[in-house]
Structures are given as structure tokens and as C-alpha cells.
Coordinates of C-alpha atoms in Angstrom, one line a residue:
X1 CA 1.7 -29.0 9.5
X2 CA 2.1 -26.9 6.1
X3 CA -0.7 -28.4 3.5
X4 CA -1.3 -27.8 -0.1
X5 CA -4.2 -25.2 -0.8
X6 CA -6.6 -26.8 -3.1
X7 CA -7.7 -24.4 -6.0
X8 CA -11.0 -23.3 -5.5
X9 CA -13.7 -26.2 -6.5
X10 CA -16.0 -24.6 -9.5
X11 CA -18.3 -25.9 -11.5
X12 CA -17.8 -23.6 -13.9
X13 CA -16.7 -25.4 -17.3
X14 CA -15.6 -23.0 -20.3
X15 CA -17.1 -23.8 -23.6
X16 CA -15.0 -25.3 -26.4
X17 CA -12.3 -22.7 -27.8
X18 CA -13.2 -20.4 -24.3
X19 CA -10.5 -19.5 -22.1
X20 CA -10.1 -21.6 -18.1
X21 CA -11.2 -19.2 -15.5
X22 CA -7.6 -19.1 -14.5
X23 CA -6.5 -17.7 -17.9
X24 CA -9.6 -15.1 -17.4
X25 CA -8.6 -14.0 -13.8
X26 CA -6.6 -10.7 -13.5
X27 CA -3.5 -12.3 -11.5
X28 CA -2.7 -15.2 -13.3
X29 CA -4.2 -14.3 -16.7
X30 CA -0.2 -13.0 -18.1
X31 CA 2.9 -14.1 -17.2
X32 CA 5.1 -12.4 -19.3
X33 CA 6.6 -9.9 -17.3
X34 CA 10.2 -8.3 -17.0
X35 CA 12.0 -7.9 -13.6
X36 CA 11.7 -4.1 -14.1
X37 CA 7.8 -4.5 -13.8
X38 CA 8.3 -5.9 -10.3
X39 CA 10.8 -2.4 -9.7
X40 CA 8.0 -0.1 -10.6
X41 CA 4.7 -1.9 -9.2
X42 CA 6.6 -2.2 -6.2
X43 CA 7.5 1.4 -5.9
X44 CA 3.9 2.4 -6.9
X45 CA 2.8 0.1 -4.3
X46 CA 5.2 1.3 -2.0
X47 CA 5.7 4.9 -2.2
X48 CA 2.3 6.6 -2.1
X49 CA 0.5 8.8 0.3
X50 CA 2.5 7.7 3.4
X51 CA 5.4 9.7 1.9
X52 CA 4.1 13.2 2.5
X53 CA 2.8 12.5 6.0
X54 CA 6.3 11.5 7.2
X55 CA 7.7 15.1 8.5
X56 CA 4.4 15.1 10.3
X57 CA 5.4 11.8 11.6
X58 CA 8.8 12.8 12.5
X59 CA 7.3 15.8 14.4
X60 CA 5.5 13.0 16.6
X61 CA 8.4 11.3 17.1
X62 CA 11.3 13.5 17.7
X63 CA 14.5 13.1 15.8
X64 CA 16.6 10.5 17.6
X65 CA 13.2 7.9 17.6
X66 CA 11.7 9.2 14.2
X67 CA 15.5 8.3 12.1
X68 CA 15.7 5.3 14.0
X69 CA 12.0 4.2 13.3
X70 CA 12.1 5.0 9.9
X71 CA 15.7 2.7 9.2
X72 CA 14.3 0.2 11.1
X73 CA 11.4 -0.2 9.3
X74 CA 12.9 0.0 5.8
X75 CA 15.0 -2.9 7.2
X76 CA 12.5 -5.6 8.4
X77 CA 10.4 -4.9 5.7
X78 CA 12.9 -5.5 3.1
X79 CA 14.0 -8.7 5.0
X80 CA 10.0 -9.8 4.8
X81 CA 9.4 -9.0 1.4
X82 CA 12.5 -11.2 0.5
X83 CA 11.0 -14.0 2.6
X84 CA 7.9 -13.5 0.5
X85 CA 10.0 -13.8 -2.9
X86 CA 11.5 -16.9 -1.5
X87 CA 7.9 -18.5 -0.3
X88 CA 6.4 -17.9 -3.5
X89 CA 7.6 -21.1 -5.1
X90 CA 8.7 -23.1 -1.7
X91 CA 7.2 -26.4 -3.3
X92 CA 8.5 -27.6 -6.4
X93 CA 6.8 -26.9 -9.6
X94 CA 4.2 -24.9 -7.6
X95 CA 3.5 -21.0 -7.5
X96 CA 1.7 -19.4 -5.0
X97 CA 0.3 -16.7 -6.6
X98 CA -1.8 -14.8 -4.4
X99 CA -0.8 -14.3 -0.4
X100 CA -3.7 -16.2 0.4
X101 CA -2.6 -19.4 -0.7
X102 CA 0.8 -19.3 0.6
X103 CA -1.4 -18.3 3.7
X104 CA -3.3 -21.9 3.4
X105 CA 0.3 -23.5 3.2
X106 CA 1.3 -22.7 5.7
X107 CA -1.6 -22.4 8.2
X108 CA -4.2 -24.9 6.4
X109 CA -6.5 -24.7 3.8
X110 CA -9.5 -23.2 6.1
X111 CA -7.0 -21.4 9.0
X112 CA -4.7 -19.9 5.9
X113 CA -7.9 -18.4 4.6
X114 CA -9.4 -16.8 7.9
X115 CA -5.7 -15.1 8.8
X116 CA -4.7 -14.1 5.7
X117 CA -8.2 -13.2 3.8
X118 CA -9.6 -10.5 6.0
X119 CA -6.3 -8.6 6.6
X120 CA -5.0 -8.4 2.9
X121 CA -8.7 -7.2 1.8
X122 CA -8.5 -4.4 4.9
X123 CA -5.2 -3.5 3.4
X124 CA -6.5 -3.0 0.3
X125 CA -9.5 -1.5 0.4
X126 CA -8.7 1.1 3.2
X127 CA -5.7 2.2 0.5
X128 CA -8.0 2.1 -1.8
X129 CA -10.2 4.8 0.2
X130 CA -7.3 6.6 1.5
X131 CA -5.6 7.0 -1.5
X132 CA -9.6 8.3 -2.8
X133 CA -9.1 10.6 -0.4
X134 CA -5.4 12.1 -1.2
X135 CA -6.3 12.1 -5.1
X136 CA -9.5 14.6 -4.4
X137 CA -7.6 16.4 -1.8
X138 CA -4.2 16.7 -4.3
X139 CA -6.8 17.8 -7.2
X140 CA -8.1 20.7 -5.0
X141 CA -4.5 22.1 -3.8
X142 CA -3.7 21.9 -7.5
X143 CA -7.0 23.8 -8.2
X144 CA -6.3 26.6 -5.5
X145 CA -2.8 26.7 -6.2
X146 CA -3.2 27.6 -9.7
X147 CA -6.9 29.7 -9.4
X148 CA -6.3 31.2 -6.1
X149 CA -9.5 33.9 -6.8
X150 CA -11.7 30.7 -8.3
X151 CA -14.6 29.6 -6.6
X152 CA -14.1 27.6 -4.1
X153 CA -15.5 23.8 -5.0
X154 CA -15.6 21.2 -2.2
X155 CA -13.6 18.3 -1.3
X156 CA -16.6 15.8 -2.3
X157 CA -16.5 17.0 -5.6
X158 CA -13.2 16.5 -6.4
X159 CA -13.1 13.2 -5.2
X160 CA -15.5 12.4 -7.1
X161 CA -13.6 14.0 -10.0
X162 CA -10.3 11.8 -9.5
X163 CA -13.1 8.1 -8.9
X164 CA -14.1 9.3 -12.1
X165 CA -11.0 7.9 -14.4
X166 CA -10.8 4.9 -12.2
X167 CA -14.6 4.1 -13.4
X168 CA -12.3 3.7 -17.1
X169 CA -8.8 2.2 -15.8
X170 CA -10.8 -0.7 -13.7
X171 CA -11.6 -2.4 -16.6
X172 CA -7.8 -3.1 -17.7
X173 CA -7.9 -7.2 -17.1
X174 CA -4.6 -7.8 -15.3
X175 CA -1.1 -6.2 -13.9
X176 CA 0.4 -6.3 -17.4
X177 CA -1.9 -4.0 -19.1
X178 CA -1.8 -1.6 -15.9
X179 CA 2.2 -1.8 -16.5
X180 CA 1.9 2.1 -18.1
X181 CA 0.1 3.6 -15.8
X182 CA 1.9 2.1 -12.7
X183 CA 5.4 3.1 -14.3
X184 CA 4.3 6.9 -14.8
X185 CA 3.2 6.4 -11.6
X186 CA 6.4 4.9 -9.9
X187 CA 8.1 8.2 -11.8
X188 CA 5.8 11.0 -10.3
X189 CA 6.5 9.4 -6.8
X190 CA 10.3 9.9 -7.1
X191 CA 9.1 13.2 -8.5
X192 CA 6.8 14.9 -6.1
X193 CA 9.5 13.4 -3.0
X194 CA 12.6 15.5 -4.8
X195 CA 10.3 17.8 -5.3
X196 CA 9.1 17.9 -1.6
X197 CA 12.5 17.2 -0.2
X198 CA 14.5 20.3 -2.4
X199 CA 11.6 22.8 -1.9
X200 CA 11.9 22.3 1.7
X201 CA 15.6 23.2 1.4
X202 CA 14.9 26.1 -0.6
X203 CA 12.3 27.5 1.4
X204 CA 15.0 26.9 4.3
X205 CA 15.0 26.9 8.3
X206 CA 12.1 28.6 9.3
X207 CA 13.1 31.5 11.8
X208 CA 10.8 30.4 14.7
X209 CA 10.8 26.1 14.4
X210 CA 10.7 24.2 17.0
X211 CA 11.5 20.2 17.0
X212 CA 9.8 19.8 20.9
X213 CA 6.9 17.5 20.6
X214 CA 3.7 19.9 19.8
X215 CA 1.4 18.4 22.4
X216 CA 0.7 20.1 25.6
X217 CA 0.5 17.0 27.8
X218 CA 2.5 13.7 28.3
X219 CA -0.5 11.8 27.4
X220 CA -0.6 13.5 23.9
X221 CA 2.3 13.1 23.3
X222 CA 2.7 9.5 23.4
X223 CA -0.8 8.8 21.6
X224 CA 0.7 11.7 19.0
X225 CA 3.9 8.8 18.7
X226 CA 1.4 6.4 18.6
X227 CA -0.2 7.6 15.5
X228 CA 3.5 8.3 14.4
X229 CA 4.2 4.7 13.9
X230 CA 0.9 3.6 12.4
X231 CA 1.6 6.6 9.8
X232 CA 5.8 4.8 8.8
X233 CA 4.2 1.6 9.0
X234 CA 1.6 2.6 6.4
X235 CA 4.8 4.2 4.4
X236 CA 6.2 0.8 3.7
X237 CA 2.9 -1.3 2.8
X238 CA 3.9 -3.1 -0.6
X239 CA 3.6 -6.6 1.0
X240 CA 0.3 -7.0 0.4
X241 CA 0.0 -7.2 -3.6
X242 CA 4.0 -8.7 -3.9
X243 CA 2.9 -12.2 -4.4
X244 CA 0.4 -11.4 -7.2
X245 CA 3.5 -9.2 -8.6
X246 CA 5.6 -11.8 -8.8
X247 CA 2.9 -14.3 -10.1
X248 CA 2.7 -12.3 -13.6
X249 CA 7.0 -13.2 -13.7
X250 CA 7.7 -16.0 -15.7
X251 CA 9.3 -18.9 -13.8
X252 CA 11.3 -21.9 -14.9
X253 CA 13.3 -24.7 -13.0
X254 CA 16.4 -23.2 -14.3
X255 CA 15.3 -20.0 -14.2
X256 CA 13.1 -19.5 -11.5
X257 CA 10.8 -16.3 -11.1
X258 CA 12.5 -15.1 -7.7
X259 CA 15.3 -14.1 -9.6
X260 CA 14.3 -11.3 -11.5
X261 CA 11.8 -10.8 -8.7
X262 CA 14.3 -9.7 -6.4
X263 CA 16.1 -7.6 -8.7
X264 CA 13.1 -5.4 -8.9
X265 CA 12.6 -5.2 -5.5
X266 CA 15.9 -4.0 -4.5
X267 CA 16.0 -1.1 -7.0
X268 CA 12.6 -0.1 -5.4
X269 CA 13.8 -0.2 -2.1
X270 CA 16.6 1.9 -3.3
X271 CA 14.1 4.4 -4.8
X272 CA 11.8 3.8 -1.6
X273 CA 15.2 5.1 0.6
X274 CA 15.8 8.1 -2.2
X275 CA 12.4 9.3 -1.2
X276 CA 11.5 8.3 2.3
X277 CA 14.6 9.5 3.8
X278 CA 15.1 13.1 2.6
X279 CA 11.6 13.6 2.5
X280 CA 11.3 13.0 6.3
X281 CA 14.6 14.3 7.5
X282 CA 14.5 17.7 5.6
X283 CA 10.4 18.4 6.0
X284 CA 11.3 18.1 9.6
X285 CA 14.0 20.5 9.8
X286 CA 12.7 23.0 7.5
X287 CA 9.5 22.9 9.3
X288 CA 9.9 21.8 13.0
X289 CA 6.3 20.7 14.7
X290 CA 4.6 23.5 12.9
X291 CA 4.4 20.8 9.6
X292 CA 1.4 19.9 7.8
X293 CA 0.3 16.0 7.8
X294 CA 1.1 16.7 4.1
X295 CA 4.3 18.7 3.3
X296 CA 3.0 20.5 0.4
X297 CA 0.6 22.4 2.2
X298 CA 3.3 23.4 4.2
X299 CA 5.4 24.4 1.1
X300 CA 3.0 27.2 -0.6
X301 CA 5.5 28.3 -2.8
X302 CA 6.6 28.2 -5.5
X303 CA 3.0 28.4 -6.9
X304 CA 3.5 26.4 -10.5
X305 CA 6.2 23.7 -8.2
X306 CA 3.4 23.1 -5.6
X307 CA 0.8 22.7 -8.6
X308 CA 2.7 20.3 -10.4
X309 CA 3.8 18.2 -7.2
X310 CA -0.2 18.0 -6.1
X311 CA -0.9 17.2 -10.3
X312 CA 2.6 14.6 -9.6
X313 CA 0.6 13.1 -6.2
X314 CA -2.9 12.4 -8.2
X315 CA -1.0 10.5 -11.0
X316 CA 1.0 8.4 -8.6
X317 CA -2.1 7.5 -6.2
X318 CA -4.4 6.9 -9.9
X319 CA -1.8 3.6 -10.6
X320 CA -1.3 2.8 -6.8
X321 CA -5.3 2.9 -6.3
X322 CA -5.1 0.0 -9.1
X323 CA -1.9 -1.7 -7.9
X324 CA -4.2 -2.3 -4.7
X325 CA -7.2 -2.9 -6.8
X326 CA -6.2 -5.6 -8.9
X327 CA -6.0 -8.4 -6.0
X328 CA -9.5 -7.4 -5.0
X329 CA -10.6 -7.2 -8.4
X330 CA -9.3 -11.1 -8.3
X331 CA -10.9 -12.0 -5.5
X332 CA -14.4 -11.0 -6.4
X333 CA -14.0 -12.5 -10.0
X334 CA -12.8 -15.8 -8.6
X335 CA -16.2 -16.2 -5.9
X336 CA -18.4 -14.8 -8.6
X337 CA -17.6 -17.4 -11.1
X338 CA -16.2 -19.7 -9.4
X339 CA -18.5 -19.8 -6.3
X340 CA -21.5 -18.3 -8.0
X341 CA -21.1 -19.6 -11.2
X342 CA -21.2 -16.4 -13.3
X343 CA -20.0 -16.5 -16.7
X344 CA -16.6 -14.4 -17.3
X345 CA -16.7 -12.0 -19.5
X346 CA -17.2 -8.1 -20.1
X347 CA -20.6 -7.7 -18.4
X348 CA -19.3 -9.1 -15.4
X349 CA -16.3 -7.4 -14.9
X350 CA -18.1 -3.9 -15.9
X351 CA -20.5 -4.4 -12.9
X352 CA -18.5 -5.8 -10.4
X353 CA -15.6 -3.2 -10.8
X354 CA -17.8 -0.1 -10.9
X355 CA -19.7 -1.2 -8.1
X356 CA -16.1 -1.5 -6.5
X357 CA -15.1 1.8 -7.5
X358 CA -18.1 3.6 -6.3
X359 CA -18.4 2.0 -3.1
X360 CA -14.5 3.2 -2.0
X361 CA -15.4 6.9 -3.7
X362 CA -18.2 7.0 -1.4
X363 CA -16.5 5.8 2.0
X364 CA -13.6 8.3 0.8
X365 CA -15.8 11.1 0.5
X366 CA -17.4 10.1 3.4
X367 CA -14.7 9.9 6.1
X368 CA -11.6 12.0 4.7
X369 CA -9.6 12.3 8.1
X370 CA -6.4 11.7 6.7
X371 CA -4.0 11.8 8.6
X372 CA -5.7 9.7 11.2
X373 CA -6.7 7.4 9.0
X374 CA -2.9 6.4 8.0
X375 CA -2.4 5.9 11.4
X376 CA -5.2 3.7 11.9
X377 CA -5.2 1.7 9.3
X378 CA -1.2 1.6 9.7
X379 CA -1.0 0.1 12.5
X380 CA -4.1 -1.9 12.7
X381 CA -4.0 -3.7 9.1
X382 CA -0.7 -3.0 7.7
X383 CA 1.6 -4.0 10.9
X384 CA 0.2 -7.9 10.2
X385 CA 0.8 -8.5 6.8
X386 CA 3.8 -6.6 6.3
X387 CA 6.1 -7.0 9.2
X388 CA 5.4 -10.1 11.2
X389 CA 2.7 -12.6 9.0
X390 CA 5.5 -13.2 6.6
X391 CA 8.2 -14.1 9.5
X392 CA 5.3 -16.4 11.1
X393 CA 4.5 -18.2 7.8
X394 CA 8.7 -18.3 7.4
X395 CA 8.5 -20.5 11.2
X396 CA 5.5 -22.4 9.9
X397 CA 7.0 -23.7 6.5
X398 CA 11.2 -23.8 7.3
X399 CA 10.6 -24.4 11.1
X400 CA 14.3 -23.1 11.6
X401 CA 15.9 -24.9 15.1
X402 CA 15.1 -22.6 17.8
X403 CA 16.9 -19.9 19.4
X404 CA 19.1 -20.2 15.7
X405 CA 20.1 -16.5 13.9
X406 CA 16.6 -17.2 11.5
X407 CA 14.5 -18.2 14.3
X408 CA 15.3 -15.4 16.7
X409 CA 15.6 -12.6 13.9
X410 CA 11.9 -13.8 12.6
X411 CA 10.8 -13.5 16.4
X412 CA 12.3 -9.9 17.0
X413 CA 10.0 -9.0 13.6
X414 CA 7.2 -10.9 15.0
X415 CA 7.4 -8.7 18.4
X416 CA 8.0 -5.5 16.8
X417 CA 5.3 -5.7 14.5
X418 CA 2.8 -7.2 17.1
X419 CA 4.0 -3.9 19.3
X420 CA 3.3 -1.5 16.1
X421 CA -0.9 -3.3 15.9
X422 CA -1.6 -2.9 19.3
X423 CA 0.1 0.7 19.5
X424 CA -0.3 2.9 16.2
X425 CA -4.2 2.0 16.4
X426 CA -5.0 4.1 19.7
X427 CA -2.9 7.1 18.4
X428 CA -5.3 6.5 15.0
X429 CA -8.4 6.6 16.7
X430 CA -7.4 9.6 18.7
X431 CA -6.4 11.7 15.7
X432 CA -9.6 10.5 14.3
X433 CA -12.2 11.2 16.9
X434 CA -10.2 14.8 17.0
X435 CA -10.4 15.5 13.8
X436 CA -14.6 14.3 13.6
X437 CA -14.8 17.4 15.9
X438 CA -14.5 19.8 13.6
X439 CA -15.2 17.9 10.6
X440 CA -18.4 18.8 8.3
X441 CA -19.8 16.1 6.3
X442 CA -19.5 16.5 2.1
X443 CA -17.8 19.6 2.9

């Protein structure tokens, strides 16, 4: 049975003249926002790290199952990001403004909570890390690219380097006011993947490639594809902030906020497609299974083209690190002063957002195995909440007769993306535990 989630009891009352908590919290604090602010956040949510690891991917995958994976994907997940446009105001003259309380529509008020909760905040914060992790990696390719005889300065630092402006941008209160940064951001992802994609043609067919899978055994190979699918199904992770997107839309009867909503979203899919696509298809033929797990290490020159892609990739990932920040950022504000009965204000949002910050910086610097890590978190995190929770919630809330087109379409996702979880996890770990071989800590 679909309830009504009941806002979060507080006790918290604002003095006379002070803003409610719900005009204080970062999601529902502006609702002013054009349909082209749902294009680019959803791109900068969208296209970030994932797009550089997909010729690695494809070399996993082969061509005939890599193409196919990657259309597939783009599909379903554009048909479950619509279903989440439609959800967001299922009841009448109700939004659901965060993906946890369409979760407690449909599931319950407690149930909603414990399935949706956990899974959007592992989401988050292992982008959060990952993308940590690309920005200090990006800033030392860009270092070496352009100072090939410099000292040589280690990962660790340059992490901490790139944590270092997000210690300043944390403090912006809500979407709206991150608008700038996540629309240069949205541009330097469209411009690193032409980039990527027509450097790759330039540098040509390499004379010895080789499009077998890499792996010596059978066994490799299929944990290699494994990882593969965690690392597409990481590519195409906006689901898990498109609620709190479309909550900063204004909505009216007449007019209501799905509208301009879906506009958005199908010029960044289009833009997702312009990148994804060529970046995969011609990374993998330029390159064979020889590629890098992030193409422009694989492209070394042009020196000053490979230095501004990397100096492209750390803009992008500083506005998709906040994209994913902001519904964490919302959740801690709303137990602190709702639950904990802290006043809002400055202070508050100071500490808690620092101590944020710092605590992904130090788990990125930490554990920086990339490529495993996209296939780990892929599959295990991003496989629920973007490919089949939405087509579950869809069955709980419309309960379509069974065995009709929208029922059995919402149980092929459900399958897939239950397949992608259990799968794209082992391959993860593997790449992981091979990678911790060799791996040096604060190298």
C-alpha cells in the first residue's frame, strides 16, 4: 500500500522574522529554476569520470557485447529517469522532493527509508570519493604533461590540492547558487569527450592493436566483463540527485514542473550519447586492449591538448563532486536541526560541510584504485537506484495489470539491473584486490 511520507517531526521552531527549516535546507530552499538548469546538472551528474574508463570497458567486453551494453543501458536508464520525472508529483499538489520520500510512498514511511536511504547516500558518497580521486589524479597528468622535467609530487598531494576548493564551493546553500559552476562543468564534459574521441582519431589505428580480450584465462575474462559492466553502469548514474533537481523547478497545476523537467533531461541525454558513444567506440579502435582505464593516458600527445583535457576533467568532476554533494549536504542539515535540534545558520553549515569534505579527501587519498573502484561501486550501488528501484517504485504506485507492455517492460529492467548488482561487484573486487598488490599507501 503506497502511504504519504510525513515530513520529518522537529521541534525546532524559527524565531519571529527567521526563515522555516525548509526555506533553510539546500534542496528546497529555491525554486526558481529554468528547464535548462535540469539540462546541465543532469549532464554534470551524468557525464563524469565513467566517460574516460569506457574504451577500457569496451576492451572487457569485446565489440558486439560492449555496443550493445552501452545502447542498452542509455535506454533503460532514460526510460527510469522519465519514470522518476513522472513520480515526482504523482499526488496532487504534492512534490516529492528528494528520492527518499517518493521511496516512503511507495514502500512506507519506515520501509521507504531503509531501501532507499542507504543506497542513495553510497551513491553519493563513493562519487564523491571517486571523483576525489580522478580530480587529484587529472591535476597530476596535467602537472607532468606540462613540466615533464618537474619534480615529481605524489598523488596524495594533489588530491588534497583539488579537496582544497571544495573546502570554499561547499558552502554555496543550494542547487541554484551551484548553477555556474555545474554549467562550466556540463561544458568541459562535452569538451574533454571531443577532445578524447578526435585525438583518438588523429593519433589513428595503432600498428600492433588487438580487440581479443587481454586476459590469459576464461576466468579473467569474464570477471574482466564483470567489472566492465559495473564500470557503464557507473557511466549513466544521474538518477540519484534527479528528484532534488527537479525539486528547485517551479511547478503549477497548469504548468506542472515535469514539463520543463523533461525537456532538460532529453537534451542531456543527447549530450550524454555525443560523448558516451564516440568516446567508447573510437578509444577502442584506436587503442585495441592495450587502453588505459583512462584514455588520456593513453593519448600522450598532443602535450598542451592532453593538458587541457586533464585541466577540462578537474573542472567537470569540481561541479559533479557538488552535484552529488548537495543531497548529502541535505540530509545532514535536516537530522542536525531537525533531529538534533541545532540552530541553522553559518556555523553549522561551516562544520558540518568541512568535516564532509575532509572525510571523502581522506578515503580518496586513501584507497585510489580507480578503475576498480567504478566497477565496484557500479554495480553494487548504482545498478539499484538507477536501473531497477525506479521501475519497482513504478509497480508499487501505478500497479499496472500484469503481464501488460508497462508491467513486463518494468520487470525486464528490474532483472537486468538485479543481474548488473550481483555481477559488476565480483569483477570490482577483483580489479581491486589486484590493484592493492602493487599499490603503496600516500604514494
Amino acid at each position: 500500500m503506497a502511504t504519504q511520507p510525513r515530513p520529518m517531526e522537529t521541534s525546532f521552531k524559527p524565531k519571529k522574522g527567521e526563515p522555516s527549516v525548509d526555506d533553510w535546507l539546500p534542496i528546497t530552499s529555491a525554486r526558481n529554476a529554468k528547464w535548462w538548469y535540469s539540462a546541465f546538472h543532469n549532464v554534470t551528474a551524468m557525464v563524469g569520470a565513467g566517460v574516460l574508463g569506457l574504451p577500457y570497458a569496451m576492451s572487457q567486453l569485446g565489440w558486439g557485447p560492449g555496443i550493445a551494453i552501452l545502447i542498452i543501458s542509455w535506454v533503460i536508464t532514460l526510460y527510469t529517469l522519465w519514470q522518476m520525472v513522472e513520480m515526482h508529483e504523482v499526488v496532487p499538489g504534492k512534490r516529492f522532493d528528494r528520492y527518499h520520500e517518493l521511496g516512503q510512498h511507495a514502500f512506507g514511511e519506515r520501509l521507504g527509508l531503509w531501501i532507499v536511504v542507504p543506497q542513495q547516500l553510497i551513491v553519493e558518497v563513493s562519487t564523491n570519493i571517486v571523483y576525489m580521486v580522478t580530480g587529484g589524479k587529472s591535476l597530476k597528468k596535467f602537472h607532468e604533461t606540462v613540466c615533464p622535467n618537474c619534480k615529481n609530487i605524489k598523488e596524495t598531494y594533489f588530491i588534497m590540492i583539488f579537496a582544497s576548493v571544495h573546502f570554499v564551493l561547499s558552502q554555496l546553500p543550494n542547487f541554484n547558487s551551484i548553477s555556474g559552476v555545474s554549467l562550466a562543468a556540463a561544458v568541459m564534459s562535452l569538451s574533454y569527450s571531443t577532445i578524447a574521441w578526435a585525438a583518438s582519431i588523429n593519433k589513428g589505428k595503432q600498428s600492433d592493436v588487438e580487440y581479443g580480450y587481454k586476459s590469459p584465462s576464461a576466468g579473467g575474462t569474464v570477471l574482466s566483463f564483470f567489472n566492465a559492466l559495473g564500470t557503464v553502469a557507473f557511466a549513466y548514474a544521474g538518477h540519484n540527485v534527479v528528484l532534488e533537481i527537479q525539486a528547485t523547478i517551479p511547478s503549477t497545476p497548469e504548468k506542472p514542473s515535469k514539463k520543463p523537467m523533461w525537456r532538460g533531461v532529453i537534451v542531456a541525454y543527447i549530450i550524454v550519447a555525443l560523448c558516451y558513444f564516440p568516446v567508447a567506440i573510437i578509444g577502442y579502435w584506436a587503442f585495441g586492449n592495450t587502453v588505459n582505464d583512462d584514455i588520456l593516458i593513453s593519448l600522450e600527445k598532443p602535450r598542451w591538448l592532453i593538458a587541457t583535457a586533464n585541466m577540462m576533467v578537474v573542472i567537470h568532476v569540481i561541479g559533479g563532486y557538488q552535484i552529488y554533494a548537495m543531497p548529502v549536504f541535505d540530509m545532514m542539515e535536516t537530522v542536525l536541526v531537525k533531529k538534533l535540534e541545532f540552530r541553522p545558520g553559518l556555523p553549522l553549515r561551516l562544520v558540518s560541510r568541512s568535516i564532509y569534505v575532509a572525510l571523502t579527501m581522506f578515503l580518496g587519498m586513501t584507497f585510489p584504485f580507480f578503475s576498480g573502484l567504478l566497477g565496484f561501486f557500479g554495480g553494487f550501488a548504482f545498478a539499484p537506484t538507477t536501473y531497477y528501484l525506479p521501475c519497482i517504485m513504478w509497480l508499487a504506485i501505478y500497479k499496472p495489470k500484469r503481464y501488460s507492455l508497462s508491467w513486463t517492460i518494468n520487470w525486464i529492467c528490474i532483472v537486468l539491473g538485479v543481474l548488473l548488482m550481483v555481477l559488476s561487484p565480483i569483477g570490482g573486487l577483483r580489479q581491486i584486490i589486484i590493484d592493492a598488490k602493487t599499490y603503496k599507501f600516500y604514494s
